[in-house]
PDB file of C-alpha atoms in Angstrom:
ATOM      1  CA  MET M   1      -2.812  11.564 -33.663  1.00 43.00           C
ATOM      2  CA  SER M   2      -2.630   7.778 -34.268  1.00 45.00           C
ATOM      3  CA  HIS M   3      -3.199   5.203 -31.280  1.00 49.00           C
ATOM      4  CA  GLY M   4      -0.834   2.745 -32.766  1.00 56.00           C
ATOM      5  CA  TYR M   5       2.488   2.629 -31.284  1.00 56.00           C
ATOM      6  CA  SER M   6       6.285   3.392 -32.986  1.00 50.00           C
ATOM      7  CA  ARG M   7       7.616  -0.183 -33.206  1.00 49.00           C
ATOM      8  CA  PRO M   8      11.258   0.117 -31.761  1.00 48.00           C
ATOM      9  CA  VAL M   9      14.098  -1.566 -33.575  1.00 45.00           C
ATOM     10  CA  THR M  10      13.633  -4.612 -30.966  1.00 66.00           C
ATOM     11  CA  LEU M  11      11.470  -5.251 -27.883  1.00 78.00           C
ATOM     12  CA  ALA M  12      14.288  -4.896 -25.600  1.00 85.00           C
ATOM     13  CA  LEU M  13      14.026  -1.472 -24.037  1.00 91.00           C
ATOM     14  CA  PRO M  14      10.226  -1.423 -23.527  1.00 93.00           C
ATOM     15  CA  ALA M  15      10.370  -5.114 -21.997  1.00 91.00           C
ATOM     16  CA  LEU M  16      13.182  -3.953 -19.745  1.00 93.00           C
ATOM     17  CA  MET M  17      10.663  -1.273 -18.675  1.00 95.00           C
ATOM     18  CA  MET M  18       7.867  -3.267 -17.943  1.00 93.00           C
ATOM     19  CA  ILE M  19      10.060  -6.152 -16.194  1.00 92.00           C
ATOM     20  CA  ALA M  20      11.464  -3.352 -13.889  1.00 95.00           C
ATOM     21  CA  SER M  21       7.838  -1.492 -13.590  1.00 95.00           C
ATOM     22  CA  GLY M  22       6.460  -5.093 -12.301  1.00 92.00           C
ATOM     23  CA  SER M  23       8.666  -5.551  -9.627  1.00 92.00           C
ATOM     24  CA  ILE M  24       8.377  -2.305  -8.245  1.00 93.00           C
ATOM     25  CA  HIS M  25       4.835  -2.369  -8.544  1.00 89.00           C
ATOM     26  CA  ALA M  26       4.939  -5.498  -6.283  1.00 87.00           C
ATOM     27  CA  VAL M  27       6.623  -3.337  -3.658  1.00 88.00           C
ATOM     28  CA  VAL M  28       3.941  -0.774  -3.573  1.00 87.00           C
ATOM     29  CA  ASN M  29       0.994  -3.352  -3.582  1.00 79.00           C
ATOM     30  CA  ALA M  30       3.015  -4.856  -0.212  1.00 82.00           C
ATOM     31  CA  ILE M  31       2.932  -1.581   1.386  1.00 82.00           C
ATOM     32  CA  VAL M  32      -0.622  -1.199   0.929  1.00 76.00           C
ATOM     33  CA  LYS M  33      -1.459  -4.379   2.136  1.00 73.00           C
ATOM     34  CA  GLY M  34       0.816  -4.046   5.137  1.00 72.00           C
ATOM     35  CA  GLY M  35      -0.983  -0.654   5.951  1.00 67.00           C
ATOM     36  CA  LYS M  36      -3.433  -1.143   8.985  1.00 71.00           C
ATOM     37  CA  ASP M  37      -6.351   0.644   6.804  1.00 71.00           C
ATOM     38  CA  LYS M  38      -6.345  -0.256   3.213  1.00 72.00           C
ATOM     39  CA  MET M  39      -8.393   2.310   2.260  1.00 75.00           C
ATOM     40  CA  ALA M  40      -6.256   5.138   3.899  1.00 78.00           C
ATOM     41  CA  ALA M  41      -2.861   3.854   2.758  1.00 79.00           C
ATOM     42  CA  ARG M  42      -4.307   3.633  -0.994  1.00 79.00           C
ATOM     43  CA  ALA M  43      -5.634   7.389  -0.601  1.00 82.00           C
ATOM     44  CA  VAL M  44      -2.439   8.572   0.667  1.00 85.00           C
ATOM     45  CA  THR M  45      -0.250   6.520  -1.924  1.00 88.00           C
ATOM     46  CA  ASP M  46      -2.420   8.363  -4.833  1.00 89.00           C
ATOM     47  CA  GLY M  47      -2.942  11.474  -3.395  1.00 90.00           C
ATOM     48  CA  SER M  48       0.979  11.588  -2.800  1.00 92.00           C
ATOM     49  CA  SER M  49       1.860  10.913  -6.474  1.00 94.00           C
ATOM     50  CA  ALA M  50      -0.478  13.809  -7.465  1.00 95.00           C
ATOM     51  CA  ILE M  51       0.981  16.378  -5.287  1.00 95.00           C
ATOM     52  CA  ILE M  52       4.467  15.360  -6.614  1.00 96.00           C
ATOM     53  CA  LEU M  53       3.830  15.753  -9.908  1.00 96.00           C
ATOM     54  CA  LEU M  54       1.384  18.759  -9.643  1.00 97.00           C
ATOM     55  CA  PRO M  55       4.220  21.189 -10.193  1.00 97.00           C
ATOM     56  CA  ALA M  56       4.804  19.772 -13.357  1.00 97.00           C
ATOM     57  CA  THR M  57       1.620  20.160 -15.172  1.00 96.00           C
ATOM     58  CA  LEU M  58       3.119  23.846 -15.626  1.00 96.00           C
ATOM     59  CA  PHE M  59       6.346  22.228 -17.724  1.00 96.00           C
ATOM     60  CA  VAL M  60       4.654  19.684 -19.885  1.00 96.00           C
ATOM     61  CA  ALA M  61       2.058  20.042 -22.679  1.00 94.00           C
ATOM     62  CA  LEU M  62      -1.369  19.704 -22.172  1.00 96.00           C
ATOM     63  CA  PRO M  63      -2.739  16.187 -22.918  1.00 95.00           C
ATOM     64  CA  THR M  64      -4.487  17.746 -26.303  1.00 94.00           C
ATOM     65  CA  GLY M  65      -6.266  14.603 -27.834  1.00 93.00           C
ATOM     66  CA  ALA M  66      -5.938  12.265 -25.022  1.00 96.00           C
ATOM     67  CA  TRP M  67      -8.803  14.005 -22.401  1.00 97.00           C
ATOM     68  CA  GLY M  68     -11.279  11.331 -23.201  1.00 97.00           C
ATOM     69  CA  TRP M  69      -8.438   8.737 -22.303  1.00 97.00           C
ATOM     70  CA  LEU M  70      -7.488  10.450 -19.090  1.00 97.00           C
ATOM     71  CA  ALA M  71     -11.275  10.534 -18.295  1.00 96.00           C
ATOM     72  CA  ALA M  72     -11.895   6.876 -18.796  1.00 96.00           C
ATOM     73  CA  SER M  73      -8.704   5.866 -17.069  1.00 96.00           C
ATOM     74  CA  ALA M  74      -9.497   7.759 -13.819  1.00 93.00           C
ATOM     75  CA  ALA M  75     -13.088   6.224 -13.726  1.00 93.00           C
ATOM     76  CA  ILE M  76     -11.649   2.675 -14.248  1.00 95.00           C
ATOM     77  CA  HIS M  77      -8.670   3.310 -11.710  1.00 91.00           C
ATOM     78  CA  ALA M  78     -11.455   4.218  -9.120  1.00 90.00           C
ATOM     79  CA  LEU M  79     -13.278   1.068  -9.708  1.00 92.00           C
ATOM     80  CA  TYR M  80      -9.760  -1.126  -9.776  1.00 90.00           C
ATOM     81  CA  LEU M  81      -8.413   0.575  -6.636  1.00 83.00           C
ATOM     82  CA  TYR M  82     -11.683   0.137  -4.840  1.00 86.00           C
ATOM     83  CA  SER M  83     -11.739  -3.566  -5.587  1.00 90.00           C
ATOM     84  CA  LEU M  84      -8.124  -3.816  -4.702  1.00 85.00           C
ATOM     85  CA  ILE M  85      -8.952  -2.968  -1.403  1.00 82.00           C
ATOM     86  CA  ARG M  86     -11.784  -4.940  -1.070  1.00 86.00           C
ATOM     87  CA  ALA M  87      -9.810  -7.909  -2.138  1.00 86.00           C
ATOM     88  CA  TYR M  88      -6.883  -7.299   0.390  1.00 80.00           C
ATOM     89  CA  LYS M  89      -9.336  -6.987   2.991  1.00 81.00           C
ATOM     90  CA  VAL M  90     -10.775 -10.644   2.526  1.00 81.00           C
ATOM     91  CA  ALA M  91      -7.805 -12.528   1.435  1.00 80.00           C
ATOM     92  CA  ASP M  92      -3.815 -12.758   1.976  1.00 76.00           C
ATOM     93  CA  PHE M  93      -1.676 -10.886  -0.600  1.00 71.00           C
ATOM     94  CA  SER M  94      -0.118 -13.864  -1.724  1.00 70.00           C
ATOM     95  CA  ALA M  95      -3.639 -15.299  -2.830  1.00 77.00           C
ATOM     96  CA  ALA M  96      -5.358 -12.401  -4.032  1.00 82.00           C
ATOM     97  CA  TYR M  97      -2.092 -10.771  -5.765  1.00 76.00           C
ATOM     98  CA  PRO M  98      -1.701 -13.569  -8.045  1.00 79.00           C
ATOM     99  CA  VAL M  99      -5.492 -13.938  -9.038  1.00 83.00           C
ATOM    100  CA  LEU M 100      -5.823 -10.504  -9.800  1.00 83.00           C
ATOM    101  CA  ARG M 101      -2.579  -9.735 -11.598  1.00 79.00           C
ATOM    102  CA  GLY M 102      -3.067 -13.442 -13.564  1.00 81.00           C
ATOM    103  CA  THR M 103      -6.652 -12.125 -14.875  1.00 86.00           C
ATOM    104  CA  ALA M 104      -5.139  -9.034 -16.035  1.00 85.00           C
ATOM    105  CA  PRO M 105      -2.825 -10.092 -19.083  1.00 85.00           C
ATOM    106  CA  LEU M 106      -5.217 -12.654 -20.395  1.00 85.00           C
ATOM    107  CA  VAL M 107      -8.166 -10.195 -20.712  1.00 89.00           C
ATOM    108  CA  THR M 108      -5.667  -7.701 -22.164  1.00 88.00           C
ATOM    109  CA  ALA M 109      -4.607 -10.326 -24.696  1.00 87.00           C
ATOM    110  CA  LEU M 110      -8.342 -11.139 -25.350  1.00 86.00           C
ATOM    111  CA  VAL M 111      -8.934  -7.287 -25.880  1.00 88.00           C
ATOM    112  CA  THR M 112      -5.999  -6.438 -28.134  1.00 86.00           C
ATOM    113  CA  LEU M 113      -5.134  -9.144 -29.870  1.00 85.00           C
ATOM    114  CA  GLY M 114      -8.754 -10.686 -30.391  1.00 77.00           C
ATOM    115  CA  MET M 115     -11.163  -7.395 -30.586  1.00 77.00           C
ATOM    116  CA  LEU M 116      -8.639  -4.606 -31.544  1.00 73.00           C
ATOM    117  CA  ARG M 117      -6.637  -6.956 -33.937  1.00 78.00           C
ATOM    118  CA  GLN M 118      -3.225  -5.550 -32.824  1.00 79.00           C
ATOM    119  CA  PRO M 119      -0.707  -7.840 -34.052  1.00 76.00           C
ATOM    120  CA  GLY M 120       1.030 -10.773 -31.834  1.00 77.00           C
ATOM    121  CA  THR M 121       3.260 -13.558 -32.641  1.00 83.00           C
ATOM    122  CA  PRO M 122       2.720 -17.246 -31.527  1.00 86.00           C
ATOM    123  CA  TYR M 123       5.560 -17.000 -29.272  1.00 86.00           C
ATOM    124  CA  GLN M 124       4.236 -13.645 -27.572  1.00 86.00           C
ATOM    125  CA  ILE M 125       0.532 -15.335 -27.526  1.00 87.00           C
ATOM    126  CA  GLY M 126       2.028 -18.644 -26.037  1.00 89.00           C
ATOM    127  CA  GLY M 127       4.200 -16.427 -23.598  1.00 88.00           C
ATOM    128  CA  ILE M 128       0.943 -14.363 -22.316  1.00 89.00           C
ATOM    129  CA  ALA M 129      -1.014 -17.788 -21.982  1.00 88.00           C
ATOM    130  CA  VAL M 130       2.053 -19.303 -20.234  1.00 89.00           C
ATOM    131  CA  ILE M 131       2.323 -16.248 -17.534  1.00 87.00           C
ATOM    132  CA  GLY M 132      -1.376 -15.802 -16.866  1.00 83.00           C
ATOM    133  CA  GLY M 133      -1.904 -19.774 -16.249  1.00 84.00           C
ATOM    134  CA  ALA M 134       1.268 -19.683 -13.754  1.00 85.00           C
ATOM    135  CA  MET M 135      -0.300 -16.630 -11.764  1.00 79.00           C
ATOM    136  CA  PHE M 136      -3.146 -19.171 -11.175  1.00 77.00           C
ATOM    137  CA  LEU M 137      -0.996 -21.820 -10.108  1.00 79.00           C
ATOM    138  CA  LEU M 138       0.541 -19.567  -7.311  1.00 75.00           C
ATOM    139  CA  VAL M 139      -2.902 -20.091  -5.500  1.00 73.00           C
ATOM    140  CA  ALA M 140      -3.561 -23.606  -6.159  1.00 70.00           C
ATOM    141  CA  GLY M 141      -4.217 -25.148  -2.774  1.00 66.00           C
ATOM    142  CA  ARG M 142      -4.822 -22.071  -1.057  1.00 69.00           C
ATOM    143  CA  HIS M 143      -8.257 -21.107   0.520  1.00 67.00           C
ATOM    144  CA  LEU M 144      -9.696 -18.252  -1.735  1.00 72.00           C
ATOM    145  CA  GLY M 145     -13.547 -17.558  -0.805  1.00 79.00           C
ATOM    146  CA  ARG M 146     -16.247 -16.593  -3.271  1.00 82.00           C
ATOM    147  CA  SER M 147     -15.853 -13.022  -2.167  1.00 86.00           C
ATOM    148  CA  ALA M 148     -12.057 -12.763  -2.149  1.00 84.00           C
ATOM    149  CA  LEU M 149     -12.219 -14.344  -5.750  1.00 85.00           C
ATOM    150  CA  GLY M 150     -14.735 -12.229  -6.755  1.00 90.00           C
ATOM    151  CA  TRP M 151     -13.071  -9.070  -6.049  1.00 91.00           C
ATOM    152  CA  SER M 152      -9.781 -10.381  -7.149  1.00 89.00           C
ATOM    153  CA  VAL M 153     -11.152 -11.235 -10.881  1.00 89.00           C
ATOM    154  CA  LEU M 154     -13.016  -7.722 -10.859  1.00 93.00           C
ATOM    155  CA  THR M 155      -9.783  -6.174  -9.804  1.00 92.00           C
ATOM    156  CA  GLY M 156      -8.231  -8.153 -12.729  1.00 90.00           C
ATOM    157  CA  VAL M 157     -10.593  -7.127 -15.248  1.00 93.00           C
ATOM    158  CA  SER M 158     -10.017  -3.486 -13.985  1.00 94.00           C
ATOM    159  CA  ILE M 159      -6.421  -3.681 -14.628  1.00 91.00           C
ATOM    160  CA  ALA M 160      -7.182  -4.886 -18.190  1.00 92.00           C
ATOM    161  CA  ALA M 161      -9.304  -2.056 -19.030  1.00 94.00           C
ATOM    162  CA  TYR M 162      -7.146   0.707 -17.945  1.00 93.00           C
ATOM    163  CA  THR M 163      -3.843  -1.025 -19.500  1.00 92.00           C
ATOM    164  CA  VAL M 164      -5.612  -0.750 -22.947  1.00 93.00           C
ATOM    165  CA  VAL M 165      -7.383   2.923 -22.309  1.00 96.00           C
ATOM    166  CA  ASP M 166      -3.864   4.341 -20.882  1.00 96.00           C
ATOM    167  CA  ALA M 167      -2.346   2.493 -23.850  1.00 94.00           C
ATOM    168  CA  ALA M 168      -4.381   4.524 -26.264  1.00 94.00           C
ATOM    169  CA  GLY M 169      -4.207   7.454 -24.445  1.00 96.00           C
ATOM    170  CA  VAL M 170      -0.198   7.634 -24.233  1.00 96.00           C
ATOM    171  CA  ARG M 171      -0.117   7.441 -27.804  1.00 95.00           C
ATOM    172  CA  ALA M 172      -2.685  10.050 -28.299  1.00 95.00           C
ATOM    173  CA  ALA M 173      -0.970  12.669 -26.115  1.00 96.00           C
ATOM    174  CA  PRO M 174       1.703  15.083 -27.590  1.00 95.00           C
ATOM    175  CA  THR M 175       4.143  13.167 -25.585  1.00 95.00           C
ATOM    176  CA  PRO M 176       4.279  10.073 -23.155  1.00 95.00           C
ATOM    177  CA  THR M 177       5.223  12.500 -20.468  1.00 96.00           C
ATOM    178  CA  SER M 178       2.419  14.648 -20.577  1.00 97.00           C
ATOM    179  CA  TYR M 179      -0.092  11.750 -20.324  1.00 97.00           C
ATOM    180  CA  ILE M 180       1.670  10.355 -17.404  1.00 97.00           C
ATOM    181  CA  VAL M 181       1.956  13.308 -15.546  1.00 97.00           C
ATOM    182  CA  TRP M 182      -1.919  14.215 -15.967  1.00 97.00           C
ATOM    183  CA  VAL M 183      -3.192  10.731 -15.431  1.00 97.00           C
ATOM    184  CA  PHE M 184      -1.344  10.963 -12.063  1.00 96.00           C
ATOM    185  CA  VAL M 185      -2.705  14.416 -11.044  1.00 96.00           C
ATOM    186  CA  ILE M 186      -6.151  13.353 -12.170  1.00 96.00           C
ATOM    187  CA  MET M 187      -6.190  10.050 -10.830  1.00 93.00           C
ATOM    188  CA  GLY M 188      -4.907  11.204  -7.347  1.00 92.00           C
ATOM    189  CA  ALA M 189      -7.775  13.823  -7.169  1.00 92.00           C
ATOM    190  CA  VAL M 190     -10.399  11.172  -7.998  1.00 90.00           C
ATOM    191  CA  VAL M 191      -8.933   8.698  -5.593  1.00 86.00           C
ATOM    192  CA  THR M 192      -8.630  10.690  -2.701  1.00 85.00           C
ATOM    193  CA  THR M 193     -12.245  12.184  -3.175  1.00 86.00           C
ATOM    194  CA  MET M 194     -13.685   8.875  -3.499  1.00 84.00           C
ATOM    195  CA  PHE M 195     -12.157   7.208  -0.498  1.00 78.00           C
ATOM    196  CA  SER M 196     -12.468  10.552   1.635  1.00 76.00           C
ATOM    197  CA  ALA M 197     -16.224  10.334   1.044  1.00 78.00           C
ATOM    198  CA  ILE M 198     -16.811   6.586   1.553  1.00 74.00           C
ATOM    199  CA  GLY M 199     -14.189   6.730   4.713  1.00 66.00           C
ATOM    200  CA  ARG M 200     -15.166  10.156   6.268  1.00 65.00           C
ATOM    201  CA  GLY M 201     -13.288  11.425   9.382  1.00 63.00           C
ATOM    202  CA  GLU M 202     -12.098   7.773   9.921  1.00 66.00           C
ATOM    203  CA  MET M 203      -9.888   7.921   6.866  1.00 65.00           C
ATOM    204  CA  ILE M 204      -8.218  10.910   7.615  1.00 69.00           C
ATOM    205  CA  ALA M 205      -7.551   9.833  10.791  1.00 71.00           C
ATOM    206  CA  ALA M 206      -5.893   6.684   9.590  1.00 68.00           C
ATOM    207  CA  ALA M 207      -4.084   8.394   6.735  1.00 70.00           C
ATOM    208  CA  ARG M 208      -2.194  10.629   9.390  1.00 74.00           C
ATOM    209  CA  GLN M 209      -0.812   7.912  11.249  1.00 76.00           C
ATOM    210  CA  GLN M 210       0.454   6.026   7.963  1.00 74.00           C
ATOM    211  CA  TRP M 211       1.449   8.542   5.838  1.00 79.00           C
ATOM    212  CA  ARG M 212       5.140   7.912   5.666  1.00 84.00           C
ATOM    213  CA  PRO M 213       4.963   4.449   3.881  1.00 83.00           C
ATOM    214  CA  GLY M 214       2.049   6.176   1.831  1.00 84.00           C
ATOM    215  CA  VAL M 215       4.440   8.935   0.381  1.00 89.00           C
ATOM    216  CA  ILE M 216       6.979   6.654   0.018  1.00 92.00           C
ATOM    217  CA  ALA M 217       4.481   4.168  -2.140  1.00 90.00           C
ATOM    218  CA  GLY M 218       3.298   7.221  -3.898  1.00 92.00           C
ATOM    219  CA  SER M 219       6.682   8.129  -5.066  1.00 95.00           C
ATOM    220  CA  LEU M 220       6.947   4.290  -6.602  1.00 95.00           C
ATOM    221  CA  SER M 221       4.047   4.317  -7.937  1.00 94.00           C
ATOM    222  CA  ILE M 222       5.151   7.150 -10.351  1.00 96.00           C
ATOM    223  CA  VAL M 223       8.268   5.338 -11.484  1.00 96.00           C
ATOM    224  CA  THR M 224       6.305   2.235 -11.594  1.00 95.00           C
ATOM    225  CA  TYR M 225       3.593   3.316 -13.866  1.00 94.00           C
ATOM    226  CA  GLY M 226       5.733   6.195 -15.450  1.00 96.00           C
ATOM    227  CA  LEU M 227       7.935   3.412 -16.755  1.00 96.00           C
ATOM    228  CA  ALA M 228       4.856   1.045 -18.024  1.00 95.00           C
ATOM    229  CA  LEU M 229       3.435   3.884 -19.854  1.00 96.00           C
ATOM    230  CA  THR M 230       6.675   4.709 -21.465  1.00 95.00           C
ATOM    231  CA  ALA M 231       6.815   1.189 -22.599  1.00 95.00           C
ATOM    232  CA  LEU M 232       3.682   1.111 -24.003  1.00 93.00           C
ATOM    233  CA  SER M 233       4.215   4.326 -26.262  1.00 93.00           C
ATOM    234  CA  LEU M 234       6.931   2.091 -27.806  1.00 91.00           C
ATOM    235  CA  GLY M 235       5.542  -1.499 -28.208  1.00 88.00           C
ATOM    236  CA  PRO M 236       2.626  -3.752 -28.111  1.00 88.00           C
ATOM    237  CA  THR M 237       0.027  -3.858 -25.538  1.00 89.00           C
ATOM    238  CA  ALA M 238      -0.524  -7.321 -25.119  1.00 87.00           C
ATOM    239  CA  PRO M 239       2.827  -8.887 -24.415  1.00 90.00           C
ATOM    240  CA  LEU M 240       4.188  -6.009 -22.754  1.00 90.00           C
ATOM    241  CA  ALA M 241       1.305  -6.094 -20.166  1.00 89.00           C
ATOM    242  CA  ALA M 242       1.989  -9.520 -19.449  1.00 88.00           C
ATOM    243  CA  LEU M 243       5.852  -8.928 -19.303  1.00 90.00           C
ATOM    244  CA  ARG M 244       4.583  -6.693 -16.073  1.00 89.00           C
ATOM    245  CA  GLU M 245       3.211  -9.614 -14.405  1.00 83.00           C
ATOM    246  CA  THR M 246       6.856 -10.771 -13.945  1.00 86.00           C
ATOM    247  CA  GLY M 247       6.585  -8.739 -10.979  1.00 85.00           C
ATOM    248  CA  MET M 248       5.018 -11.686  -9.097  1.00 81.00           C
ATOM    249  CA  VAL M 249       8.607 -12.934  -8.752  1.00 83.00           C
ATOM    250  CA  THR M 250       9.189  -9.989  -6.694  1.00 86.00           C
ATOM    251  CA  ALA M 251       5.831 -10.527  -4.973  1.00 81.00           C
ATOM    252  CA  LEU M 252       6.555 -13.913  -4.111  1.00 80.00           C
ATOM    253  CA  GLY M 253      10.079 -13.096  -2.600  1.00 84.00           C
ATOM    254  CA  ILE M 254       8.507 -10.542  -0.637  1.00 83.00           C
ATOM    255  CA  SER M 255       5.705 -12.759   0.765  1.00 79.00           C
ATOM    256  CA  ILE M 256       8.635 -15.422   1.655  1.00 81.00           C
ATOM    257  CA  LEU M 257      11.154 -12.984   2.944  1.00 83.00           C
ATOM    258  CA  VAL M 258       9.166 -10.241   4.712  1.00 81.00           C
ATOM    259  CA  MET M 259       5.525 -11.632   5.488  1.00 75.00           C
ATOM    260  CA  GLY M 260       6.954 -15.238   6.464  1.00 77.00           C
ATOM    261  CA  GLU M 261       5.172 -17.240   3.976  1.00 75.00           C
ATOM    262  CA  ARG M 262       6.229 -20.578   2.841  1.00 77.00           C
ATOM    263  CA  ALA M 263       8.056 -21.742  -0.516  1.00 74.00           C
ATOM    264  CA  THR M 264       6.221 -24.466  -1.754  1.00 79.00           C
ATOM    265  CA  PRO M 265       6.951 -26.772  -4.574  1.00 82.00           C
ATOM    266  CA  GLY M 266       4.103 -25.690  -6.365  1.00 80.00           C
ATOM    267  CA  ARG M 267       5.138 -21.664  -6.081  1.00 78.00           C
ATOM    268  CA  ILE M 268       8.893 -22.284  -7.151  1.00 82.00           C
ATOM    269  CA  THR M 269       7.336 -24.090 -10.177  1.00 87.00           C
ATOM    270  CA  ALA M 270       5.304 -21.064 -10.869  1.00 84.00           C
ATOM    271  CA  VAL M 271       7.664 -18.886 -10.670  1.00 82.00           C
ATOM    272  CA  PHE M 272       9.985 -20.510 -13.343  1.00 85.00           C
ATOM    273  CA  ALA M 273       6.892 -20.669 -15.324  1.00 89.00           C
ATOM    274  CA  ILE M 274       6.615 -16.971 -15.109  1.00 87.00           C
ATOM    275  CA  LEU M 275      10.184 -16.532 -16.321  1.00 87.00           C
ATOM    276  CA  ALA M 276       9.769 -19.023 -19.191  1.00 89.00           C
ATOM    277  CA  GLY M 277       6.359 -17.036 -20.293  1.00 88.00           C
ATOM    278  CA  ALA M 278       8.421 -13.973 -20.413  1.00 89.00           C
ATOM    279  CA  ALA M 279      11.460 -15.716 -22.445  1.00 89.00           C
ATOM    280  CA  LEU M 280       8.839 -16.715 -24.791  1.00 88.00           C
ATOM    281  CA  ILE M 281       7.854 -13.074 -25.242  1.00 88.00           C
ATOM    282  CA  LEU M 282      11.049 -11.742 -25.585  1.00 85.00           C
ATOM    283  CA  ALA M 283      12.021 -14.268 -28.016  1.00 82.00           C
ATOM    284  CA  GLY M 284       8.791 -13.542 -30.402  1.00 67.00           C
TER     285      GLY M 284
END
């Protein structure tokens, strides 16, 4: 099966999916960041997603042709989630999130457009660069230590890696739904096993105390990444991955309205830059 995408008549539908995915993803990350035990919150989130979708494995096609991509995705997601938790432990949500999300579209574009030679218009490339730059503008003037910066960048690189892998996997599977179901089930099993081994009994106790927001986040995770994977099965990887970062607008709103952080001129400028980048991609 080809690893290319079936180009739609316009980019409108997959673009809308990615923009919605980004906003919901910001909510999921805020829930994880708000948990007392970040590792337990993430384990409950991914475990819940796996449990919810486990019965669906009986009704969707086996992901023939995509097992290798699924294995690679699970390994990369494990690295991503571990580095994400470490980043959130040593940095504020509003400082770490823009760095890790800003790194991702730039690295994704470098790999897909530069190394894999996937097509991209000048408008799309410009929009990707604007969105990536705007994300880093959000952390201008904020203290981000060496450890926080390192974990945030590693998280961003991991996001780029699983985006490229999952884009290929969802196109290689018999149907997008097949890949979506199996990636959540496998990822949930890997992540809960990994975090249980790291946290041991303490994590299980913490998970019991914060299972409700974890289940909500797990349900939303299915929606956000399901939308993203469906979009990637329809359109080009790099511009769509960048469009998902428009969720930073939602993340900024959460940090100001819910977490009580300030709306500085720099942050407002960055939001408009993200929206301008998205407009460039859609124009391309």
